[in-house]
PDB file of C-alpha atoms (C1' of nucleotides) in Angstrom:
ATOM      1  CA  UNK A   1       0.000   0.000   0.000  1.00 74.00           C
ATOM      2  CA  UNK A   2       1.262   3.482  -0.748  1.00 78.00           C
ATOM      3  CA  UNK A   3       1.860   5.780   2.166  1.00 74.00           C
ATOM      4  CA  UNK A   4      -0.551   8.306   0.733  1.00 72.00           C
ATOM      5  CA  UNK A   5      -3.401   5.819   0.498  1.00 79.00           C
ATOM      6  CA  UNK A   6      -2.680   4.670   4.039  1.00 78.00           C
ATOM      7  CA  UNK A   7      -4.136   7.876   5.293  1.00 80.00           C
ATOM      8  CA  UNK A   8      -7.527   6.432   4.454  1.00 84.00           C
ATOM      9  CA  UNK A   9      -7.036   3.756   7.081  1.00 86.00           C
ATOM     10  CA  UNK A  10      -7.682   6.377   9.719  1.00 92.00           C
ATOM     11  CA  UNK A  11     -11.002   7.698  10.768  1.00 92.00           C
ATOM     12  CA  UNK A  12     -10.789   9.961  13.777  1.00 94.00           C
ATOM     13  CA  UNK A  13     -13.732  11.019  15.829  1.00 92.00           C
ATOM     14  CA  UNK A  14     -12.829  14.062  17.857  1.00 85.00           C
ATOM     15  CA  UNK A  15     -16.091  14.167  19.741  1.00 84.00           C
ATOM     16  CA  UNK A  16     -16.187  10.552  20.842  1.00 88.00           C
ATOM     17  CA  UNK A  17     -14.381  11.156  24.107  1.00 88.00           C
ATOM     18  CA  UNK A  18     -11.699   8.698  23.062  1.00 92.00           C
ATOM     19  CA  UNK A  19      -8.332  10.453  22.811  1.00 96.00           C
ATOM     20  CA  UNK A  20      -6.986  10.895  19.282  1.00 97.00           C
ATOM     21  CA  UNK A  21      -3.711   9.168  19.993  1.00 97.00           C
ATOM     22  CA  UNK A  22      -5.586   6.148  21.314  1.00 94.00           C
ATOM     23  CA  UNK A  23      -7.780   5.969  18.230  1.00 95.00           C
ATOM     24  CA  UNK A  24      -4.626   6.025  16.134  1.00 96.00           C
ATOM     25  CA  UNK A  25      -3.056   3.233  18.156  1.00 93.00           C
ATOM     26  CA  UNK A  26      -6.132   1.060  17.897  1.00 88.00           C
ATOM     27  CA  UNK A  27      -6.603   1.655  14.195  1.00 93.00           C
ATOM     28  CA  UNK A  28      -2.984   0.870  13.373  1.00 93.00           C
ATOM     29  CA  UNK A  29      -3.149  -2.341  15.369  1.00 87.00           C
ATOM     30  CA  UNK A  30      -6.383  -3.287  13.682  1.00 84.00           C
ATOM     31  CA  UNK A  31      -4.930  -2.601  10.231  1.00 90.00           C
ATOM     32  CA  UNK A  32      -2.027  -4.892  11.063  1.00 86.00           C
ATOM     33  CA  UNK A  33      -4.338  -7.625  12.345  1.00 77.00           C
ATOM     34  CA  UNK A  34      -6.312  -7.360   9.125  1.00 83.00           C
ATOM     35  CA  UNK A  35      -3.122  -7.515   7.066  1.00 86.00           C
ATOM     36  CA  UNK A  36      -3.779  -4.122   5.540  1.00 91.00           C
ATOM     37  CA  UNK A  37      -0.405  -3.164   6.946  1.00 92.00           C
ATOM     38  CA  UNK A  38       2.323  -5.725   6.492  1.00 91.00           C
ATOM     39  CA  UNK A  39       5.688  -6.158   8.192  1.00 91.00           C
ATOM     40  CA  UNK A  40       8.338  -3.916   6.688  1.00 91.00           C
ATOM     41  CA  UNK A  41       5.879  -1.442   5.252  1.00 93.00           C
ATOM     42  CA  UNK A  42       6.513   2.222   5.789  1.00 94.00           C
ATOM     43  CA  UNK A  43       3.922   4.457   7.348  1.00 95.00           C
ATOM     44  CA  UNK A  44       3.109   7.999   6.259  1.00 96.00           C
ATOM     45  CA  UNK A  45       5.283  10.646   7.899  1.00 96.00           C
ATOM     46  CA  UNK A  46       4.043  12.327  11.047  1.00 97.00           C
ATOM     47  CA  UNK A  47       3.646  15.578   9.153  1.00 97.00           C
ATOM     48  CA  UNK A  48       1.720  14.032   6.287  1.00 96.00           C
ATOM     49  CA  UNK A  49      -0.578  12.244   8.672  1.00 96.00           C
ATOM     50  CA  UNK A  50      -0.941  15.286  10.878  1.00 96.00           C
ATOM     51  CA  UNK A  51      -1.810  17.449   7.930  1.00 96.00           C
ATOM     52  CA  UNK A  52      -4.254  14.958   6.448  1.00 95.00           C
ATOM     53  CA  UNK A  53      -5.966  14.358   9.784  1.00 95.00           C
ATOM     54  CA  UNK A  54      -5.833  18.006  10.848  1.00 95.00           C
ATOM     55  CA  UNK A  55      -4.030  17.351  14.106  1.00 96.00           C
ATOM     56  CA  UNK A  56      -0.677  18.135  15.644  1.00 97.00           C
ATOM     57  CA  UNK A  57       2.363  16.091  14.557  1.00 97.00           C
ATOM     58  CA  UNK A  58       3.252  15.476  18.194  1.00 98.00           C
ATOM     59  CA  UNK A  59      -0.008  13.646  18.708  1.00 98.00           C
ATOM     60  CA  UNK A  60       0.990  11.250  15.941  1.00 97.00           C
ATOM     61  CA  UNK A  61       4.445  10.943  17.384  1.00 97.00           C
ATOM     62  CA  UNK A  62       3.139  10.093  20.829  1.00 97.00           C
ATOM     63  CA  UNK A  63       0.784   7.465  19.503  1.00 97.00           C
ATOM     64  CA  UNK A  64       3.622   5.878  17.579  1.00 96.00           C
ATOM     65  CA  UNK A  65       5.931   6.050  20.567  1.00 96.00           C
ATOM     66  CA  UNK A  66       3.436   3.836  22.364  1.00 95.00           C
ATOM     67  CA  UNK A  67       3.266   1.448  19.428  1.00 95.00           C
ATOM     68  CA  UNK A  68       7.051   1.228  19.365  1.00 95.00           C
ATOM     69  CA  UNK A  69       7.027   0.355  23.069  1.00 92.00           C
ATOM     70  CA  UNK A  70       4.628  -2.459  22.273  1.00 86.00           C
ATOM     71  CA  UNK A  71       6.903  -3.674  19.516  1.00 89.00           C
ATOM     72  CA  UNK A  72       4.423  -2.951  16.743  1.00 91.00           C
ATOM     73  CA  UNK A  73       6.623  -0.571  14.778  1.00 94.00           C
ATOM     74  CA  UNK A  74      10.010   1.093  14.684  1.00 95.00           C
ATOM     75  CA  UNK A  75      10.693   4.798  14.432  1.00 94.00           C
ATOM     76  CA  UNK A  76      13.845   6.334  13.011  1.00 92.00           C
ATOM     77  CA  UNK A  77      14.673   9.986  12.801  1.00 93.00           C
ATOM     78  CA  UNK A  78      15.354  11.065   9.292  1.00 94.00           C
ATOM     79  CA  UNK A  79      13.876   7.850   7.961  1.00 95.00           C
ATOM     80  CA  UNK A  80      10.324   7.215   9.035  1.00 95.00           C
ATOM     81  CA  UNK A  81       8.253   4.586  10.707  1.00 95.00           C
ATOM     82  CA  UNK A  82       8.176   0.943   9.727  1.00 95.00           C
ATOM     83  CA  UNK A  83       5.882  -1.900  10.691  1.00 95.00           C
ATOM     84  CA  UNK A  84       7.855  -4.464  12.671  1.00 91.00           C
ATOM     85  CA  UNK A  85       8.601  -7.925  11.362  1.00 80.00           C
ATOM     86  CA  UNK A  86       6.332  -9.936  13.609  1.00 69.00           C
ATOM     87  CA  UNK A  87       6.975 -13.333  15.050  1.00 57.00           C
ATOM     88  CA  UNK A  88       3.902 -15.237  14.099  1.00 50.00           C
ATOM     89  CA  UNK A  89       5.770 -18.459  14.673  1.00 47.00           C
ATOM     90  CA  UNK A  90       3.254 -19.819  17.126  1.00 53.00           C
ATOM     91  CA  UNK A  91       1.185 -22.708  15.923  1.00 64.00           C
ATOM     92  CA  UNK A  92      -1.992 -21.070  17.129  1.00 78.00           C
ATOM     93  CA  UNK A  93      -4.635 -20.325  14.562  1.00 86.00           C
ATOM     94  CA  UNK A  94      -6.160 -16.867  14.419  1.00 83.00           C
ATOM     95  CA  UNK A  95      -9.507 -18.397  15.346  1.00 87.00           C
ATOM     96  CA  UNK A  96      -8.035 -19.200  18.734  1.00 91.00           C
ATOM     97  CA  UNK A  97      -5.527 -16.456  19.194  1.00 89.00           C
ATOM     98  CA  UNK A  98      -7.604 -13.434  18.259  1.00 88.00           C
ATOM     99  CA  UNK A  99     -10.477 -13.975  20.676  1.00 92.00           C
ATOM    100  CA  UNK A 100      -8.018 -14.983  23.379  1.00 94.00           C
ATOM    101  CA  UNK A 101      -6.040 -11.776  23.056  1.00 90.00           C
ATOM    102  CA  UNK A 102      -9.207  -9.732  22.891  1.00 89.00           C
ATOM    103  CA  UNK A 103     -10.606 -11.472  25.945  1.00 93.00           C
ATOM    104  CA  UNK A 104      -7.461 -10.819  27.961  1.00 92.00           C
ATOM    105  CA  UNK A 105      -7.198  -7.211  26.910  1.00 86.00           C
ATOM    106  CA  UNK A 106     -10.826  -6.485  27.706  1.00 87.00           C
ATOM    107  CA  UNK A 107     -10.706  -8.329  30.992  1.00 90.00           C
ATOM    108  CA  UNK A 108      -7.677  -6.317  32.006  1.00 89.00           C
ATOM    109  CA  UNK A 109      -9.212  -3.069  30.913  1.00 83.00           C
ATOM    110  CA  UNK A 110     -12.012  -3.873  33.337  1.00 85.00           C
ATOM    111  CA  UNK A 111      -9.392  -4.374  35.996  1.00 85.00           C
ATOM    112  CA  UNK A 112      -9.705  -8.086  36.497  1.00 88.00           C
ATOM    113  CA  UNK A 113      -6.475  -9.444  37.913  1.00 87.00           C
ATOM    114  CA  UNK A 114      -4.797 -12.499  36.460  1.00 89.00           C
ATOM    115  CA  UNK A 115      -6.160 -14.796  39.119  1.00 86.00           C
ATOM    116  CA  UNK A 116      -9.714 -13.699  38.402  1.00 88.00           C
ATOM    117  CA  UNK A 117      -9.153 -14.200  34.707  1.00 93.00           C
ATOM    118  CA  UNK A 118      -7.953 -17.743  35.243  1.00 93.00           C
ATOM    119  CA  UNK A 119     -10.940 -18.482  37.466  1.00 89.00           C
ATOM    120  CA  UNK A 120     -13.243 -17.121  34.818  1.00 92.00           C
ATOM    121  CA  UNK A 121     -11.794 -19.385  32.158  1.00 94.00           C
ATOM    122  CA  UNK A 122     -12.138 -22.349  34.459  1.00 90.00           C
ATOM    123  CA  UNK A 123     -15.781 -21.535  35.108  1.00 87.00           C
ATOM    124  CA  UNK A 124     -16.525 -21.234  31.435  1.00 90.00           C
ATOM    125  CA  UNK A 125     -14.708 -24.428  30.610  1.00 91.00           C
ATOM    126  CA  UNK A 126     -17.046 -26.247  32.971  1.00 85.00           C
ATOM    127  CA  UNK A 127     -20.121 -24.474  31.656  1.00 78.00           C
ATOM    128  CA  UNK A 128     -19.455 -24.771  27.952  1.00 70.00           C
ATOM    129  CA  UNK A 129     -18.890 -28.494  27.887  1.00 67.00           C
ATOM    130  CA  UNK A 130     -17.900 -30.082  24.680  1.00 54.00           C
ATOM    131  CA  UNK A 131     -21.351 -31.414  23.998  1.00 47.00           C
TER     132      UNK A 131
ATOM    133  CA  UNK B   1     -18.931 -10.609  58.195  1.00 76.00           C
ATOM    134  CA  UNK B   2     -19.450  -7.606  60.433  1.00 80.00           C
ATOM    135  CA  UNK B   3     -19.408  -4.216  58.794  1.00 76.00           C
ATOM    136  CA  UNK B   4     -16.554  -3.133  61.028  1.00 75.00           C
ATOM    137  CA  UNK B   5     -14.324  -6.022  59.996  1.00 81.00           C
ATOM    138  CA  UNK B   6     -15.160  -5.366  56.358  1.00 80.00           C
ATOM    139  CA  UNK B   7     -12.981  -2.321  56.509  1.00 81.00           C
ATOM    140  CA  UNK B   8     -10.033  -4.692  56.430  1.00 86.00           C
ATOM    141  CA  UNK B   9     -11.004  -5.819  52.948  1.00 87.00           C
ATOM    142  CA  UNK B  10      -9.689  -2.534  51.652  1.00 92.00           C
ATOM    143  CA  UNK B  11      -6.130  -1.640  51.061  1.00 93.00           C
ATOM    144  CA  UNK B  12      -5.730   1.678  49.321  1.00 94.00           C
ATOM    145  CA  UNK B  13      -2.545   2.853  47.736  1.00 92.00           C
ATOM    146  CA  UNK B  14      -2.692   6.600  47.260  1.00 86.00           C
ATOM    147  CA  UNK B  15       0.607   6.770  45.397  1.00 85.00           C
ATOM    148  CA  UNK B  16      -0.073   4.042  42.863  1.00 89.00           C
ATOM    149  CA  UNK B  17      -1.573   6.361  40.303  1.00 89.00           C
ATOM    150  CA  UNK B  18      -4.771   4.331  40.365  1.00 92.00           C
ATOM    151  CA  UNK B  19      -7.677   6.489  41.545  1.00 96.00           C
ATOM    152  CA  UNK B  20      -9.019   5.662  44.990  1.00 97.00           C
ATOM    153  CA  UNK B  21     -12.574   5.156  43.819  1.00 97.00           C
ATOM    154  CA  UNK B  22     -11.356   2.662  41.237  1.00 95.00           C
ATOM    155  CA  UNK B  23      -9.381   0.727  43.808  1.00 95.00           C
ATOM    156  CA  UNK B  24     -12.521   0.554  45.901  1.00 96.00           C
ATOM    157  CA  UNK B  25     -14.597  -0.690  42.990  1.00 94.00           C
ATOM    158  CA  UNK B  26     -12.081  -3.360  42.097  1.00 90.00           C
ATOM    159  CA  UNK B  27     -11.621  -4.546  45.652  1.00 94.00           C
ATOM    160  CA  UNK B  28     -15.332  -4.810  46.287  1.00 94.00           C
ATOM    161  CA  UNK B  29     -15.840  -6.792  43.105  1.00 89.00           C
ATOM    162  CA  UNK B  30     -12.971  -9.028  43.992  1.00 86.00           C
ATOM    163  CA  UNK B  31     -14.318  -9.607  47.491  1.00 91.00           C
ATOM    164  CA  UNK B  32     -17.628 -10.634  45.965  1.00 87.00           C
ATOM    165  CA  UNK B  33     -15.956 -12.956  43.488  1.00 80.00           C
ATOM    166  CA  UNK B  34     -14.055 -14.534  46.360  1.00 84.00           C
ATOM    167  CA  UNK B  35     -17.258 -14.896  48.398  1.00 86.00           C
ATOM    168  CA  UNK B  36     -15.923 -12.690  51.156  1.00 91.00           C
ATOM    169  CA  UNK B  37     -18.947 -10.529  50.527  1.00 92.00           C
ATOM    170  CA  UNK B  38     -22.195 -12.381  50.031  1.00 91.00           C
ATOM    171  CA  UNK B  39     -25.509 -11.308  48.528  1.00 91.00           C
ATOM    172  CA  UNK B  40     -27.638  -9.433  51.018  1.00 91.00           C
ATOM    173  CA  UNK B  41     -24.759  -8.404  53.212  1.00 93.00           C
ATOM    174  CA  UNK B  42     -24.562  -4.821  54.335  1.00 94.00           C
ATOM    175  CA  UNK B  43     -21.495  -2.712  53.713  1.00 95.00           C
ATOM    176  CA  UNK B  44     -19.995  -0.225  56.158  1.00 95.00           C
ATOM    177  CA  UNK B  45     -21.492   3.261  55.905  1.00 96.00           C
ATOM    178  CA  UNK B  46     -19.799   5.802  53.692  1.00 97.00           C
ATOM    179  CA  UNK B  47     -18.777   7.784  56.741  1.00 96.00           C
ATOM    180  CA  UNK B  48     -17.334   4.805  58.582  1.00 96.00           C
ATOM    181  CA  UNK B  49     -15.380   3.753  55.550  1.00 96.00           C
ATOM    182  CA  UNK B  50     -14.280   7.282  54.812  1.00 96.00           C
ATOM    183  CA  UNK B  51     -13.090   7.753  58.346  1.00 95.00           C
ATOM    184  CA  UNK B  52     -11.305   4.420  58.488  1.00 95.00           C
ATOM    185  CA  UNK B  53      -9.618   4.926  55.136  1.00 95.00           C
ATOM    186  CA  UNK B  54      -8.938   8.616  55.690  1.00 95.00           C
ATOM    187  CA  UNK B  55     -10.689   9.802  52.576  1.00 96.00           C
ATOM    188  CA  UNK B  56     -13.703  11.872  51.667  1.00 97.00           C
ATOM    189  CA  UNK B  57     -17.156  10.263  51.994  1.00 97.00           C
ATOM    190  CA  UNK B  58     -18.037  11.398  48.499  1.00 98.00           C
ATOM    191  CA  UNK B  59     -15.245   9.311  47.080  1.00 98.00           C
ATOM    192  CA  UNK B  60     -16.838   6.257  48.626  1.00 97.00           C
ATOM    193  CA  UNK B  61     -20.237   7.327  47.417  1.00 97.00           C
ATOM    194  CA  UNK B  62     -19.031   7.748  43.850  1.00 97.00           C
ATOM    195  CA  UNK B  63     -17.347   4.363  43.823  1.00 97.00           C
ATOM    196  CA  UNK B  64     -20.553   2.783  45.056  1.00 96.00           C
ATOM    197  CA  UNK B  65     -22.647   4.705  42.574  1.00 96.00           C
ATOM    198  CA  UNK B  66     -20.641   3.009  39.851  1.00 95.00           C
ATOM    199  CA  UNK B  67     -21.109  -0.368  41.471  1.00 95.00           C
ATOM    200  CA  UNK B  68     -24.826   0.212  41.661  1.00 94.00           C
ATOM    201  CA  UNK B  69     -24.883   1.034  37.964  1.00 91.00           C
ATOM    202  CA  UNK B  70     -23.204  -2.276  37.320  1.00 87.00           C
ATOM    203  CA  UNK B  71     -25.766  -4.044  39.453  1.00 88.00           C
ATOM    204  CA  UNK B  72     -23.300  -5.129  42.099  1.00 91.00           C
ATOM    205  CA  UNK B  73     -24.986  -3.429  45.019  1.00 94.00           C
ATOM    206  CA  UNK B  74     -27.932  -1.291  46.012  1.00 94.00           C
ATOM    207  CA  UNK B  75     -27.773   1.995  47.871  1.00 93.00           C
ATOM    208  CA  UNK B  76     -30.570   3.390  49.988  1.00 91.00           C
ATOM    209  CA  UNK B  77     -30.616   6.715  51.737  1.00 92.00           C
ATOM    210  CA  UNK B  78     -31.180   6.354  55.414  1.00 93.00           C
ATOM    211  CA  UNK B  79     -30.474   2.633  55.198  1.00 94.00           C
ATOM    212  CA  UNK B  80     -27.104   1.773  53.742  1.00 94.00           C
ATOM    213  CA  UNK B  81     -25.577  -0.283  50.994  1.00 95.00           C
ATOM    214  CA  UNK B  82     -26.324  -3.923  50.319  1.00 95.00           C
ATOM    215  CA  UNK B  83     -24.682  -6.483  48.104  1.00 95.00           C
ATOM    216  CA  UNK B  84     -27.094  -7.454  45.347  1.00 90.00           C
ATOM    217  CA  UNK B  85     -28.653 -10.883  45.082  1.00 80.00           C
ATOM    218  CA  UNK B  86     -27.296 -12.178  41.828  1.00 70.00           C
ATOM    219  CA  UNK B  87     -25.450 -14.898  40.094  1.00 57.00           C
ATOM    220  CA  UNK B  88     -21.784 -14.199  39.908  1.00 54.00           C
ATOM    221  CA  UNK B  89     -21.487 -14.732  36.188  1.00 50.00           C
ATOM    222  CA  UNK B  90     -23.947 -12.003  35.377  1.00 56.00           C
ATOM    223  CA  UNK B  91     -21.539  -9.190  36.111  1.00 62.00           C
ATOM    224  CA  UNK B  92     -19.530 -10.078  33.011  1.00 77.00           C
ATOM    225  CA  UNK B  93     -19.726  -7.596  30.194  1.00 83.00           C
ATOM    226  CA  UNK B  94     -20.177  -8.747  26.609  1.00 84.00           C
ATOM    227  CA  UNK B  95     -16.723  -7.340  25.850  1.00 85.00           C
ATOM    228  CA  UNK B  96     -15.308 -10.031  28.105  1.00 90.00           C
ATOM    229  CA  UNK B  97     -17.795 -12.822  27.705  1.00 91.00           C
ATOM    230  CA  UNK B  98     -18.119 -12.912  23.934  1.00 91.00           C
ATOM    231  CA  UNK B  99     -14.450 -13.350  23.063  1.00 93.00           C
ATOM    232  CA  UNK B 100     -14.060 -15.773  25.953  1.00 95.00           C
ATOM    233  CA  UNK B 101     -16.825 -18.018  24.688  1.00 92.00           C
ATOM    234  CA  UNK B 102     -15.539 -17.764  21.146  1.00 92.00           C
ATOM    235  CA  UNK B 103     -12.033 -18.611  22.258  1.00 95.00           C
ATOM    236  CA  UNK B 104     -13.147 -21.689  24.180  1.00 94.00           C
ATOM    237  CA  UNK B 105     -15.369 -22.963  21.395  1.00 91.00           C
ATOM    238  CA  UNK B 106     -12.694 -22.546  18.752  1.00 91.00           C
ATOM    239  CA  UNK B 107     -10.014 -24.046  20.940  1.00 92.00           C
ATOM    240  CA  UNK B 108     -12.198 -27.086  21.519  1.00 90.00           C
ATOM    241  CA  UNK B 109     -13.067 -27.450  17.882  1.00 81.00           C
ATOM    242  CA  UNK B 110      -9.343 -27.725  17.280  1.00 83.00           C
ATOM    243  CA  UNK B 111      -9.218 -30.481  19.855  1.00 80.00           C
ATOM    244  CA  UNK B 112      -7.379 -28.677  22.613  1.00 89.00           C
ATOM    245  CA  UNK B 113      -8.162 -30.213  25.971  1.00 87.00           C
ATOM    246  CA  UNK B 114      -9.043 -28.130  29.001  1.00 92.00           C
ATOM    247  CA  UNK B 115      -5.587 -28.332  30.466  1.00 89.00           C
ATOM    248  CA  UNK B 116      -4.013 -27.056  27.259  1.00 90.00           C
ATOM    249  CA  UNK B 117      -6.507 -24.227  27.189  1.00 93.00           C
ATOM    250  CA  UNK B 118      -5.662 -23.188  30.730  1.00 94.00           C
ATOM    251  CA  UNK B 119      -1.958 -23.315  29.926  1.00 91.00           C
ATOM    252  CA  UNK B 120      -2.539 -21.180  26.874  1.00 92.00           C
ATOM    253  CA  UNK B 121      -4.334 -18.538  28.878  1.00 95.00           C
ATOM    254  CA  UNK B 122      -1.561 -18.516  31.408  1.00 91.00           C
ATOM    255  CA  UNK B 123       1.037 -18.054  28.691  1.00 88.00           C
ATOM    256  CA  UNK B 124      -0.836 -15.178  27.162  1.00 88.00           C
ATOM    257  CA  UNK B 125      -1.341 -13.512  30.509  1.00 89.00           C
ATOM    258  CA  UNK B 126       2.409 -13.417  30.940  1.00 83.00           C
ATOM    259  CA  UNK B 127       3.049 -12.297  27.379  1.00 76.00           C
ATOM    260  CA  UNK B 128       0.416  -9.619  27.082  1.00 68.00           C
ATOM    261  CA  UNK B 129       1.446  -7.716  30.138  1.00 66.00           C
ATOM    262  CA  UNK B 130      -0.563  -4.740  31.173  1.00 53.00           C
ATOM    263  CA  UNK B 131       0.114  -1.335  29.613  1.00 46.00           C
TER     264      UNK B 131
ATOM    265  C1'  DC C   1      27.389  22.051   3.322  1.00 53.47           C
ATOM    266  C1'  DT C   2      22.828  22.798   2.035  1.00 53.47           C
ATOM    267  C1'  DT C   3      18.315  21.267   1.407  1.00 53.47           C
ATOM    268  C1'  DA C   4      14.372  18.909   2.245  1.00 53.47           C
ATOM    269  C1'  DG C   5      12.755  15.209   4.136  1.00 53.47           C
ATOM    270  C1'  DT C   6      12.248  12.364   8.480  1.00 53.47           C
ATOM    271  C1'  DG C   7      11.035  12.125  14.006  1.00 53.47           C
ATOM    272  C1'  DT C   8      11.139  14.442  18.927  1.00 53.47           C
ATOM    273  C1'  DA C   9      12.269  16.842  23.368  1.00 53.47           C
ATOM    274  C1'  DT C  10      10.541  20.501  25.929  1.00 53.47           C
ATOM    275  C1'  DC C  11       7.304  23.262  27.529  1.00 53.47           C
ATOM    276  C1'  DA C  12       2.678  25.653  27.502  1.00 53.47           C
ATOM    277  C1'  DT C  13      -2.063  25.157  27.046  1.00 53.47           C
ATOM    278  C1'  DT C  14      -6.367  23.000  27.304  1.00 53.47           C
ATOM    279  C1'  DA C  15      -9.483  19.393  28.570  1.00 53.47           C
ATOM    280  C1'  DT C  16     -10.846  15.818  31.572  1.00 53.47           C
ATOM    281  C1'  DA C  17     -10.949  13.165  35.722  1.00 53.47           C
ATOM    282  C1'  DT C  18     -10.537  12.882  40.583  1.00 53.47           C
ATOM    283  C1'  DT C  19     -11.077  14.414  45.068  1.00 53.47           C
ATOM    284  C1'  DA C  20     -13.050  17.171  48.521  1.00 53.47           C
ATOM    285  C1'  DA C  21     -16.327  20.747  51.182  1.00 53.47           C
ATOM    286  C1'  DT C  22     -20.732  21.895  51.991  1.00 53.47           C
ATOM    287  C1'  DA C  23     -25.392  21.616  52.587  1.00 53.47           C
ATOM    288  C1'  DC C  24     -29.034  18.766  51.882  1.00 53.47           C
ATOM    289  C1'  DA C  25     -32.348  14.477  51.606  1.00 53.47           C
ATOM    290  C1'  DC C  26     -33.982  10.283  53.439  1.00 53.47           C
ATOM    291  C1'  DC C  27     -35.146   6.721  57.124  1.00 53.47           C
ATOM    292  C1'  DA C  28     -35.992   4.576  61.733  1.00 53.47           C
ATOM    293  C1'  DA C  29     -36.542   5.083  66.394  1.00 53.47           C
ATOM    294  C1'  DT C  30     -37.601   7.800  70.083  1.00 53.47           C
TER     295       DT C  30
ATOM    296  C1'  DA D   1     -40.828  16.542  65.860  1.00 53.47           C
ATOM    297  C1'  DT D   2     -36.197  15.414  67.295  1.00 53.47           C
ATOM    298  C1'  DT D   3     -32.143  12.771  67.080  1.00 53.47           C
ATOM    299  C1'  DG D   4     -28.741  10.190  64.981  1.00 53.47           C
ATOM    300  C1'  DG D   5     -27.969   7.381  61.687  1.00 53.47           C
ATOM    301  C1'  DT D   6     -27.922   6.552  56.433  1.00 53.47           C
ATOM    302  C1'  DG D   7     -26.555   8.332  51.268  1.00 53.47           C
ATOM    303  C1'  DT D   8     -26.008  12.455  47.741  1.00 53.47           C
ATOM    304  C1'  DA D   9     -26.408  16.598  44.712  1.00 53.47           C
ATOM    305  C1'  DT D  10     -23.839  20.562  43.800  1.00 53.47           C
ATOM    306  C1'  DT D  11     -20.016  22.962  43.370  1.00 53.47           C
ATOM    307  C1'  DA D  12     -15.131  24.086  43.919  1.00 53.47           C
ATOM    308  C1'  DA D  13     -10.430  22.769  44.026  1.00 53.47           C
ATOM    309  C1'  DT D  14      -6.836  19.843  42.516  1.00 53.47           C
ATOM    310  C1'  DA D  15      -4.475  16.496  39.828  1.00 53.47           C
ATOM    311  C1'  DT D  16      -3.728  14.175  35.632  1.00 53.47           C
ATOM    312  C1'  DA D  17      -4.049  13.479  30.734  1.00 53.47           C
ATOM    313  C1'  DA D  18      -4.183  15.074  26.089  1.00 53.47           C
ATOM    314  C1'  DT D  19      -3.057  18.250  22.698  1.00 53.47           C
ATOM    315  C1'  DG D  20      -0.381  21.753  20.551  1.00 53.47           C
ATOM    316  C1'  DA D  21       3.705  25.324  19.367  1.00 53.47           C
ATOM    317  C1'  DT D  22       8.237  25.704  19.003  1.00 53.47           C
ATOM    318  C1'  DA D  23      12.800  24.734  18.250  1.00 53.47           C
ATOM    319  C1'  DC D  24      15.776  21.084  17.654  1.00 53.47           C
ATOM    320  C1'  DA D  25      18.033  16.445  15.971  1.00 53.47           C
ATOM    321  C1'  DC D  26      18.802  12.934  12.575  1.00 53.47           C
ATOM    322  C1'  DT D  27      19.336  11.141   7.529  1.00 53.47           C
ATOM    323  C1'  DA D  28      19.917  10.972   2.608  1.00 53.47           C
ATOM    324  C1'  DA D  29      20.882  13.217  -1.508  1.00 53.47           C
ATOM    325  C1'  DG D  30      22.490  16.802  -4.232  1.00 53.47           C
TER     326       DG D  30
END
DNA sequence: CTTAGTGTATCATTATATTAATACACCAAT
DNA sequence: ATTGGTGTATTAATATAATGATACACTAAG
């Protein structure tokens, strides 16, 4: 995908109450999950994005700083931002992995601790018997 | 449990960055999940709690307002606050329950046994650390 | 070295969330 | 009705988070 057409991946809602930088983070992650962004691909520059989305370059930069922390992409001054080469080496299928990751993220965002999460899984394993 | 001994359920950390009212919410929910608080039981009054924990009564009240919204307890002026009669599983939000059920069903359809599923969850809990 | 592209550290501003002070509302028992 | 207990609406103060302006740093190419 060209960097200019990548801009269309983003759809910001400034009145949703969700911070812009968080919307960016989520939408980039989603694009990667959906294979719209592939490892090694270059993202639009902070200024291009900022101009296209009508926001401050620093807001882009901060969002991408977070994504770099999470290992999703790499930033280089003078160069740009690249999607990381991901280890997808695990034998897990997306049908298992995606809902698992989503479950864990949502559970944590509702402040369940790890022990509670494990208990929950146990409960559901006993409820949803194989049939 | 007596309302006075319930105070010991709470352990607030004012320098953790996590808001007090959120710590209260989480600790109450956890106590209910662990059966330390049972349906019908009465909680300490906002003033007792506030005094014991050295915080403002309104902070307690706001935490409990949230819990009432979530159906965890009921507040009555002049009376006090009671733990709701309910089944524990009902407090789960769709954001947690849906991916959990999907995960378990898909894992089973790929012939993972329960032990493997639990191990998987444990692995992902350690990989997808909070943040 | 200059230019024109990249990202960013620092700080100021603005917006939002959290906590607290006060006065009030409700209930049960006297 | 009074007392002494319950929770709370309103508002103000404070703390934290998010955004933005500016000046700067890094890189590749001419």
